[in-house]
Amino acid sequence: MIELFDVTRRFGDETAVDRISLRVERGEFCVLVGTSGCGKSTTLRMINRLIEHSEGEIHLDGQPIRDFPEDQLRRRIGYAIQSTGLFPHWTVARNIGLVPRLLQWSGSRIQDRVEALMALLGLPPEFAHKYPHQLSGGQAQRVGVARALAADPDILLMDEPFGALDPITRQTLQVELRDLQDRLDKTIVFVTHDMDEALALADRLVVMHEGRIVQQGSPIELLRAPADDFVASLLGGDDRGLKEAALVRVGERMQPITPKVGEAPWVSREATLNQALSLMLWHQTRHLLVVDDADAPVGRLSLDALLQKAHHE
Ligand SMILES: Nc1ncnc2c1ncn2[C@@H]1O[C@H](COP(=O)(O)OP(=O)(O)OP(=O)(O)O)[C@@H](O)[C@H]1O
C-alpha cells in the first residue's frame, strides 16, 4: 500500500505538487491524469525517491519511505518510462538484468529471470543478444517493462510507458499489462495523457490540476459525476457517454435468449457497448446477434437495452 499525506514538492518558488493526499491499495491500478505540468511525474518520482518531497509524508505499507534503504526501494519498486531509458550499448538481456545485478543475484539466477521475463512479455529468446537500436519502439517498451519487473517488485511506477507507440501496439500492451497485473497482483501507479488508456486501465483514476488532486474515484464514478467543468472536459466532454460505453462488455448487457441462427449482423460478447453502438449505426439496425468466442450465437442486444442499461447500471 502506498500512502501520501499532504505531500508538497517545491522547485525554487514554484510549487509543483501542492499538499496532495492519496492512498493506493495493494493490487490496485492507479492512473494519474491531468494537463501538462500539473505534477504527475513529480508525484510518481517522489514515491521511489528519484525526487525528494519537500513536505508531508509518503509511506509504503505504513512505513515512511525515508526509512527504507536504497536497495530495498529498488527491489520493491519497478520504474518504467516513455523513453525506456535502456542503455544503448547493453544487450536486451543485460538491460533487463540491471536491478538483479545491482542486488548481486547470482549469474544463473539472473539468466533464469531474464528468460522468464522475456517469455512473459512475448519477446523471442533470440532478442536477448540484440541491442536497443535493433528493436522497434514497441519491443523496446516491452524490454523497459521487463526491466521494471526484473526484481519482482510489488510496486510498479510507470510514466507514459506506452507513449509514442502506434494505437494498435499500444492497445495490445495495455491489455497485456492489465492481464499481468491481474495475474501477478502488482500495485501500479501509471501516468498517461491518453484518456482512453487511463479509463481502460484504472481501478482508481486521479485527476490532477496545478499540483493538486481535484478528483479521484473509479472511471465510471468520475465519468458520471465529474467534480467540475475541468474534470468533465478532461474526461471527454460530450464524449463521456461513449467513453462509459467503452467500459461495458456486450455480454453484460445482452438478453441471453436463443436467437434465430442466421440473424445478422453480429457482435462478439467481448466487444464493448460503444463498438456495438457503432455496428448498429453502420448497419442501420436496432438489434445485433451476440456470438461467443467460437462464433456461436448466445444472445441478442437491442438498442433500447443498450441505451437503458448503459445509464442505469
Ligand atoms: N527538476 C525540476 N526543476 C524545476 N522545475 C521542475 C522540475 N521538475 C518539474 N518541474 C516543474 O514542476 C511542474 C510539474 O512537473 P511534472 O513533470 O511533474 O508535470 P507533469 O504533470 O508530469 O507534466 P507532463 O504531463 O508535461 O509530463 C512543472 O511546472 C515543471 O516545470
GROMACS .gro file of N, CA, C and O and ligand atoms in nm, residues 11 14 16 34-43 51 159 191 193, ligand 1:
model
   99
   11PHE      N    1   0.999   2.350  -0.640
   11PHE     CA    2   1.124   2.373  -0.714
   11PHE      C    3   1.145   2.524  -0.709
   11PHE      O    4   1.074   2.597  -0.778
   14GLU      N    5   0.846   2.770  -0.727
   14GLU     CA    6   0.729   2.703  -0.785
   14GLU      C    7   0.688   2.581  -0.703
   14GLU      O    8   0.772   2.501  -0.661
   16ALA      N    9   0.531   2.249  -0.743
   16ALA     CA   10   0.495   2.155  -0.849
   16ALA      C   11   0.385   2.061  -0.801
   16ALA      O   12   0.297   2.022  -0.877
   34GLY      N   13  -0.406   1.449  -1.608
   34GLY     CA   14  -0.416   1.594  -1.588
   34GLY      C   15  -0.341   1.664  -1.698
   34GLY      O   16  -0.268   1.601  -1.775
   35THR      N   17  -0.356   1.796  -1.703
   35THR     CA   18  -0.291   1.872  -1.809
   35THR      C   19  -0.140   1.872  -1.788
   35THR      O   20  -0.091   1.844  -1.679
   36SER      N   21  -0.068   1.907  -1.893
   36SER     CA   22   0.079   1.907  -1.888
   36SER      C   23   0.129   2.001  -1.778
   36SER      O   24   0.078   2.112  -1.763
   37GLY      N   25   0.226   1.951  -1.701
   37GLY     CA   26   0.285   2.035  -1.596
   37GLY      C   27   0.208   2.036  -1.466
   37GLY      O   28   0.240   2.112  -1.375
   38CYS      N   29   0.105   1.948  -1.452
   38CYS     CA   30   0.023   1.953  -1.331
   38CYS      C   31   0.086   1.877  -1.215
   38CYS      O   32   0.033   1.877  -1.104
   39GLY      N   33   0.199   1.809  -1.238
   39GLY     CA   34   0.270   1.746  -1.126
   39GLY      C   35   0.263   1.594  -1.122
   39GLY      O   36   0.302   1.532  -1.022
   40LYS      N   37   0.220   1.530  -1.231
   40LYS     CA   38   0.205   1.384  -1.231
   40LYS      C   39   0.339   1.313  -1.216
   40LYS      O   40   0.356   1.226  -1.131
   41SER      N   41   0.436   1.351  -1.302
   41SER     CA   42   0.567   1.282  -1.298
   41SER      C   43   0.638   1.309  -1.167
   41SER      O   44   0.703   1.219  -1.112
   42THR      N   45   0.626   1.431  -1.117
   42THR     CA   46   0.689   1.463  -0.988
   42THR      C   47   0.629   1.374  -0.879
   42THR      O   48   0.703   1.320  -0.794
   43THR      N   49   0.498   1.357  -0.882
   43THR     CA   50   0.432   1.271  -0.781
   43THR      C   51   0.488   1.130  -0.788
   43THR      O   52   0.525   1.069  -0.688
   51ILE      N   53   1.288   1.190  -0.671
   51ILE     CA   54   1.273   1.328  -0.626
   51ILE      C   55   1.230   1.322  -0.479
   51ILE      O   56   1.140   1.245  -0.445
  159ASP      N   57   0.559   0.583  -1.616
  159ASP     CA   58   0.537   0.720  -1.663
  159ASP      C   59   0.527   0.717  -1.815
  159ASP      O   60   0.628   0.707  -1.885
  191VAL      N   61   0.114   0.698  -1.518
  191VAL     CA   62   0.085   0.833  -1.567
  191VAL      C   63   0.059   0.827  -1.716
  191VAL      O   64   0.133   0.761  -1.790
  193HIS      N   65  -0.126   1.065  -2.071
  193HIS     CA   66  -0.203   1.176  -2.127
  193HIS      C   67  -0.324   1.125  -2.204
  193HIS      O   68  -0.408   1.203  -2.246
  314LIG     N1   69   1.371   1.938  -1.180
  314LIG     C1   70   1.284   2.040  -1.189
  314LIG     N2   71   1.324   2.166  -1.168
  314LIG     C2   72   1.237   2.268  -1.174
  314LIG     N3   73   1.107   2.256  -1.201
  314LIG     C3   74   1.059   2.132  -1.223
  314LIG     C4   75   1.146   2.018  -1.219
  314LIG     N4   76   1.071   1.907  -1.245
  314LIG     C5   77   0.945   1.952  -1.266
  314LIG     N5   78   0.938   2.087  -1.253
  314LIG     C6   79   0.816   2.169  -1.268
  314LIG     O1   80   0.716   2.113  -1.187
  314LIG     C7   81   0.589   2.118  -1.253
  314LIG     C8   82   0.531   1.978  -1.260
  314LIG     O2   83   0.610   1.899  -1.349
  314LIG     P1   84   0.578   1.748  -1.379
  314LIG     O3   85   0.683   1.697  -1.471
  314LIG     O4   86   0.555   1.677  -1.253
  314LIG     O5   87   0.439   1.762  -1.456
  314LIG     P2   88   0.359   1.654  -1.540
  314LIG     O6   89   0.217   1.665  -1.497
  314LIG     O7   90   0.424   1.522  -1.531
  314LIG     O8   91   0.376   1.714  -1.685
  314LIG     P3   92   0.377   1.642  -1.828
  314LIG     O9   93   0.241   1.582  -1.844
  314LIG    O10   94   0.401   1.756  -1.923
  314LIG    O11   95   0.487   1.541  -1.825
  314LIG     C9   96   0.615   2.181  -1.388
  314LIG    O12   97   0.577   2.316  -1.383
  314LIG    C10   98   0.762   2.166  -1.408
  314LIG    O13   99   0.814   2.271  -1.484
   0.00000   0.00000   0.00000
